[in-house]
mmCIF file of C-alpha atoms in Angstrom:
data_model
loop_
_atom_site.group_PDB
_atom_site.id
_atom_site.type_symbol
_atom_site.label_atom_id
_atom_site.label_comp_id
_atom_site.label_asym_id
_atom_site.label_seq_id
_atom_site.Cartn_x
_atom_site.Cartn_y
_atom_site.Cartn_z
ATOM 1 C CA ASP A 1 39.771 11.496 -27.987
ATOM 2 C CA MET A 2 40.520 13.142 -24.653
ATOM 3 C CA LEU A 3 37.431 15.375 -24.963
ATOM 4 C CA GLN A 4 35.293 12.341 -25.831
ATOM 5 C CA MET A 5 36.692 10.460 -22.806
ATOM 6 C CA LYS A 6 35.856 13.399 -20.514
ATOM 7 C CA LYS A 7 32.276 13.453 -21.822
ATOM 8 C CA ILE A 8 31.873 9.722 -21.242
ATOM 9 C CA THR A 9 33.346 10.004 -17.735
ATOM 10 C CA ALA A 10 31.057 12.947 -16.945
ATOM 11 C CA THR A 11 28.031 10.993 -18.192
ATOM 12 C CA ILE A 12 28.965 7.959 -16.087
ATOM 13 C CA LEU A 13 29.478 10.095 -12.972
ATOM 14 C CA LYS A 14 26.199 11.931 -13.579
ATOM 15 C CA THR A 15 24.367 8.596 -13.964
ATOM 16 C CA ILE A 16 25.909 7.234 -10.763
ATOM 17 C CA GLY A 17 24.985 10.485 -8.976
ATOM 18 C CA ILE A 18 21.372 10.257 -10.159
ATOM 19 C CA LEU A 19 21.171 6.603 -9.075
ATOM 20 C CA LEU A 20 22.627 7.310 -5.626
ATOM 21 C CA GLY A 21 20.514 10.443 -5.209
ATOM 22 C CA GLY A 22 17.357 8.530 -6.164
ATOM 23 C CA THR A 23 18.241 5.775 -3.722
ATOM 24 C CA LEU A 24 18.721 8.265 -0.889
ATOM 25 C CA VAL A 25 15.517 10.157 -1.709
ATOM 26 C CA GLY A 26 13.576 6.866 -1.898
ATOM 27 C CA ALA A 27 14.940 5.660 1.436
ATOM 28 C CA ALA A 28 14.190 9.053 3.016
ATOM 29 C CA LEU A 29 10.596 9.110 1.696
ATOM 30 C CA LEU A 30 9.915 5.581 2.949
ATOM 31 C CA SER A 31 11.485 6.364 6.338
ATOM 32 C CA ILE A 32 9.370 9.515 6.675
ATOM 33 C CA ALA A 33 6.247 7.526 5.756
ATOM 34 C CA PHE A 34 6.966 4.878 8.405
ATOM 35 C CA ALA A 35 7.536 7.629 10.975
ATOM 36 C CA LEU A 36 3.873 8.657 10.576
ATOM 37 C CA PRO A 37 1.314 7.191 12.972
ATOM 38 C CA VAL A 38 -1.293 4.687 11.806
ATOM 39 C CA ASN A 39 -4.984 5.621 11.826
ATOM 40 C CA GLU A 40 -6.416 2.352 13.170
ATOM 41 C CA ALA A 41 -10.006 3.236 12.166
ATOM 42 C CA ASN A 42 -8.999 3.718 8.525
ATOM 43 C CA VAL A 43 -6.888 0.560 8.565
ATOM 44 C CA GLU A 44 -9.776 -1.450 10.011
ATOM 45 C CA ALA A 45 -12.250 -0.055 7.459
ATOM 46 C CA SER A 46 -9.748 -0.766 4.663
ATOM 47 C CA ASN A 47 -9.212 -4.341 5.836
ATOM 48 C CA ASP A 48 -12.983 -4.874 6.016
ATOM 49 C CA ILE A 49 -13.341 -3.791 2.365
ATOM 50 C CA ILE A 50 -10.445 -5.968 1.202
ATOM 51 C CA GLU A 51 -11.723 -8.998 3.154
ATOM 52 C CA LYS A 52 -15.288 -8.581 1.881
ATOM 53 C CA GLU A 53 -14.172 -8.363 -1.749
ATOM 54 C CA GLY A 54 -11.784 -11.305 -1.692
ATOM 55 C CA TRP A 55 -8.698 -11.994 -3.783
ATOM 56 C CA TYR A 56 -9.869 -11.178 -7.308
ATOM 57 C CA PRO A 57 -13.051 -9.099 -7.254
ATOM 58 C CA ALA A 58 -14.547 -7.939 -10.528
ATOM 59 C CA VAL A 59 -15.926 -4.478 -11.276
ATOM 60 C CA PRO A 60 -18.484 -3.045 -11.401
ATOM 61 C CA ILE A 61 -19.477 -5.601 -8.743
ATOM 62 C CA VAL A 62 -16.667 -5.282 -6.218
ATOM 63 C CA ALA A 63 -18.512 -7.032 -3.410
ATOM 64 C CA SER A 64 -17.815 -10.523 -4.739
ATOM 65 C CA SER A 65 -14.684 -12.395 -5.685
ATOM 66 C CA LEU A 66 -13.867 -15.008 -8.272
ATOM 67 C CA ASP A 67 -11.490 -16.494 -5.647
ATOM 68 C CA THR A 68 -9.315 -18.127 -8.228
ATOM 69 C CA TYR A 69 -6.124 -17.047 -9.826
ATOM 70 C CA PHE A 70 -7.238 -18.415 -13.205
ATOM 71 C CA HIS A 71 -9.908 -15.717 -13.579
ATOM 72 C CA SER A 72 -7.520 -12.896 -12.710
ATOM 73 C CA TYR A 73 -6.705 -12.175 -16.360
ATOM 74 C CA MET A 74 -10.307 -11.350 -17.285
ATOM 75 C CA PRO A 75 -11.283 -7.725 -18.000
ATOM 76 C CA GLY A 76 -12.431 -5.830 -14.941
ATOM 77 C CA VAL A 77 -10.874 -8.234 -12.440
ATOM 78 C CA LEU A 78 -8.918 -6.442 -9.745
ATOM 79 C CA ASP A 79 -5.739 -7.666 -8.128
ATOM 80 C CA GLY A 80 -7.114 -7.769 -4.593
ATOM 81 C CA ALA A 81 -4.311 -10.076 -3.480
ATOM 82 C CA THR A 82 -1.630 -7.506 -4.307
ATOM 83 C CA ASP A 83 -3.689 -4.634 -2.855
ATOM 84 C CA ARG A 84 -3.993 -6.676 0.349
ATOM 85 C CA LEU A 85 -0.207 -7.132 0.416
ATOM 86 C CA MET A 86 0.313 -3.409 -0.248
ATOM 87 C CA LEU A 87 -1.989 -2.418 2.623
ATOM 88 C CA HIS A 88 -0.338 -4.929 4.958
ATOM 89 C CA THR A 89 3.164 -3.730 4.045
ATOM 90 C CA THR A 90 2.107 -0.109 4.480
ATOM 91 C CA VAL A 91 0.614 -0.416 7.963
ATOM 92 C CA ASN A 92 2.444 -3.371 9.513
ATOM 93 C CA PRO A 93 6.201 -2.924 9.303
ATOM 94 C CA GLN A 94 8.133 -5.704 11.021
ATOM 95 C CA GLU A 95 10.743 -3.287 12.377
ATOM 96 C CA GLU A 96 10.374 -0.544 14.980
ATOM 97 C CA ASN A 97 13.216 1.532 13.528
ATOM 98 C CA VAL A 98 11.793 3.553 10.601
ATOM 99 C CA LEU A 99 14.888 3.109 8.426
ATOM 100 C CA HIS A 100 14.873 -0.640 9.033
ATOM 101 C CA ALA A 101 11.127 -0.745 8.296
ATOM 102 C CA ALA A 102 11.726 1.147 5.059
ATOM 103 C CA MET A 103 14.433 -1.286 3.981
ATOM 104 C CA ASP A 104 12.938 -4.564 5.289
ATOM 105 C CA MET A 105 9.457 -4.506 3.722
ATOM 106 C CA ASN A 106 8.217 -7.718 5.340
ATOM 107 C CA GLY A 107 10.428 -10.039 3.337
ATOM 108 C CA TYR A 108 9.836 -8.256 0.017
ATOM 109 C CA ASP A 109 13.018 -6.225 0.376
ATOM 110 C CA TYR A 110 14.155 -6.924 -3.187
ATOM 111 C CA TYR A 111 11.314 -4.685 -4.452
ATOM 112 C CA TRP A 112 11.165 -0.944 -3.962
ATOM 113 C CA HIS A 113 7.854 -0.268 -2.258
ATOM 114 C CA GLY A 114 7.606 3.400 -3.209
ATOM 115 C CA TYR A 115 3.812 3.271 -2.958
ATOM 116 C CA VAL A 116 4.218 3.247 0.852
ATOM 117 C CA SER A 117 5.461 6.843 0.765
ATOM 118 C CA VAL A 118 2.089 7.863 -0.730
ATOM 119 C CA LEU A 119 -0.266 5.228 0.674
ATOM 120 C CA ARG A 120 0.663 5.540 4.347
ATOM 121 C CA PRO A 121 -0.027 9.318 4.514
ATOM 122 C CA LEU A 122 -3.277 8.734 2.596
ATOM 123 C CA LEU A 123 -4.330 6.031 5.078
ATOM 124 C CA LEU A 124 -3.807 8.541 7.847
ATOM 125 C CA LEU A 125 -6.678 10.585 6.362
ATOM 126 C CA PHE A 126 -8.766 8.122 4.322
ATOM 127 C CA ASP A 127 -9.765 4.476 4.202
ATOM 128 C CA TYR A 128 -9.351 2.186 1.176
ATOM 129 C CA GLY A 129 -12.792 3.075 -0.245
ATOM 130 C CA GLU A 130 -12.145 6.814 0.032
ATOM 131 C CA ILE A 131 -8.705 6.391 -1.537
ATOM 132 C CA ARG A 132 -10.410 4.674 -4.472
ATOM 133 C CA THR A 133 -12.724 7.671 -4.884
ATOM 134 C CA LEU A 134 -9.784 10.087 -4.844
ATOM 135 C CA ASN A 135 -7.948 7.797 -7.205
ATOM 136 C CA GLY A 136 -10.812 7.904 -9.716
ATOM 137 C CA MET A 137 -11.044 11.697 -9.557
ATOM 138 C CA LEU A 138 -7.291 12.113 -10.040
ATOM 139 C CA GLN A 139 -7.173 9.637 -12.911
ATOM 140 C CA MET A 140 -10.016 11.376 -14.737
ATOM 141 C CA THR A 141 -8.318 14.740 -14.198
ATOM 142 C CA LEU A 142 -5.044 13.435 -15.659
ATOM 143 C CA ILE A 143 -6.788 11.879 -18.664
ATOM 144 C CA VAL A 144 -8.638 15.138 -19.380
ATOM 145 C CA LEU A 145 -5.365 17.091 -19.084
ATOM 146 C CA LEU A 146 -3.608 14.652 -21.417
ATOM 147 C CA PHE A 147 -6.529 14.794 -23.859
ATOM 148 C CA LEU A 148 -6.425 18.608 -23.898
ATOM 149 C CA ARG A 149 -2.650 18.739 -24.300
ATOM 150 C CA ILE A 150 -2.655 16.306 -27.223
ATOM 151 C CA TYR A 151 -5.673 18.054 -28.757
ATOM 152 C CA ARG A 152 -3.783 21.384 -28.744
ATOM 153 C CA LYS A 153 -0.538 19.896 -30.068
ATOM 154 C CA LYS A 154 -1.714 17.182 -32.473
ATOM 155 C CA GLY A 155 -5.449 17.590 -33.081
ATOM 156 C CA LEU A 156 -8.705 15.816 -32.329
ATOM 157 C CA PRO A 157 -8.012 12.392 -33.902
ATOM 158 C CA GLN A 158 -4.888 11.831 -31.779
ATOM 159 C CA ALA A 159 -6.606 13.185 -28.678
ATOM 160 C CA LEU A 160 -9.475 10.753 -29.212
ATOM 161 C CA MET A 161 -6.934 7.921 -29.334
ATOM 162 C CA VAL A 162 -5.949 8.827 -25.764
ATOM 163 C CA LEU A 163 -9.545 8.463 -24.608
ATOM 164 C CA THR A 164 -9.923 5.218 -26.545
ATOM 165 C CA SER A 165 -6.794 3.751 -24.978
ATOM 166 C CA TYR A 166 -7.969 4.800 -21.513
ATOM 167 C CA PHE A 167 -11.301 3.040 -21.940
ATOM 168 C CA LEU A 168 -9.535 -0.043 -23.324
ATOM 169 C CA LEU A 169 -7.556 -0.154 -20.057
ATOM 170 C CA MET A 170 -10.861 -0.946 -18.355
ATOM 171 C CA SER A 171 -11.306 2.507 -16.902
ATOM 172 C CA LEU A 172 -13.900 1.181 -14.456
ATOM 173 C CA ALA A 173 -11.256 -1.028 -12.847
ATOM 174 C CA MET A 174 -8.356 1.418 -12.786
ATOM 175 C CA PRO A 175 -9.461 3.567 -9.802
ATOM 176 C CA PHE A 176 -10.378 0.483 -7.752
ATOM 177 C CA SER A 177 -6.929 -1.085 -7.838
ATOM 178 C CA LEU A 178 -3.888 0.308 -6.063
ATOM 179 C CA GLN A 179 -1.697 -2.133 -7.985
ATOM 180 C CA TYR A 180 -2.857 -0.905 -11.399
ATOM 181 C CA SER A 181 -2.929 2.772 -10.398
ATOM 182 C CA TRP A 182 0.807 3.225 -9.851
ATOM 183 C CA VAL A 183 1.542 2.124 -13.405
ATOM 184 C CA PHE A 184 -1.216 4.411 -14.706
ATOM 185 C CA TYR A 185 0.225 7.443 -12.894
ATOM 186 C CA ILE A 186 3.732 6.764 -14.151
ATOM 187 C CA ALA A 187 2.549 6.313 -17.748
ATOM 188 C CA VAL A 188 0.151 9.268 -17.911
ATOM 189 C CA GLY A 189 2.443 11.534 -15.891
ATOM 190 C CA SER A 190 5.321 10.714 -18.236
ATOM 191 C CA ALA A 191 3.118 11.343 -21.285
ATOM 192 C CA LEU A 192 2.129 14.748 -19.885
ATOM 193 C CA VAL A 193 5.765 15.682 -19.290
ATOM 194 C CA LEU A 194 6.882 14.472 -22.705
#
């Protein structure tokens, strides 16, 4: 019983350590991101794209918007409203202090806005349209890598299921939406690791 109790205690302490370590790393990454300057030209170009497309644009025609929440569930409809919020949160922190900016998040402080640690450095180099292009290239690369890994381990039928599931996700829409992309990267990255 004493050995079992030590194992449980060690597991609890390890879990608490991982949680605290993750919290510190997340806060540090967000603080570093907010310490970076803002490329106003890329922000302006990004805002122009987002404004032109509207709240719920549909692909492959991303120049027009359905402008109604009730169409947002349809295939190929992007979540322009959330992408707009993500861009705003990334480039317009309410606080001057980088740690406060990382923790405040414009009133959405009950969410962890980890995307800022990636999106803000990207906006330093690219605008929203260019980020979408990079996003599409990276997503295709990950899908090909996952396809090849499953093909080697399980065979062609299972590998083809990966491609089928990717196309059922509305692969045309995935690279165009920041909101959808984070979930895609977590899922496919986890599948590659597993």
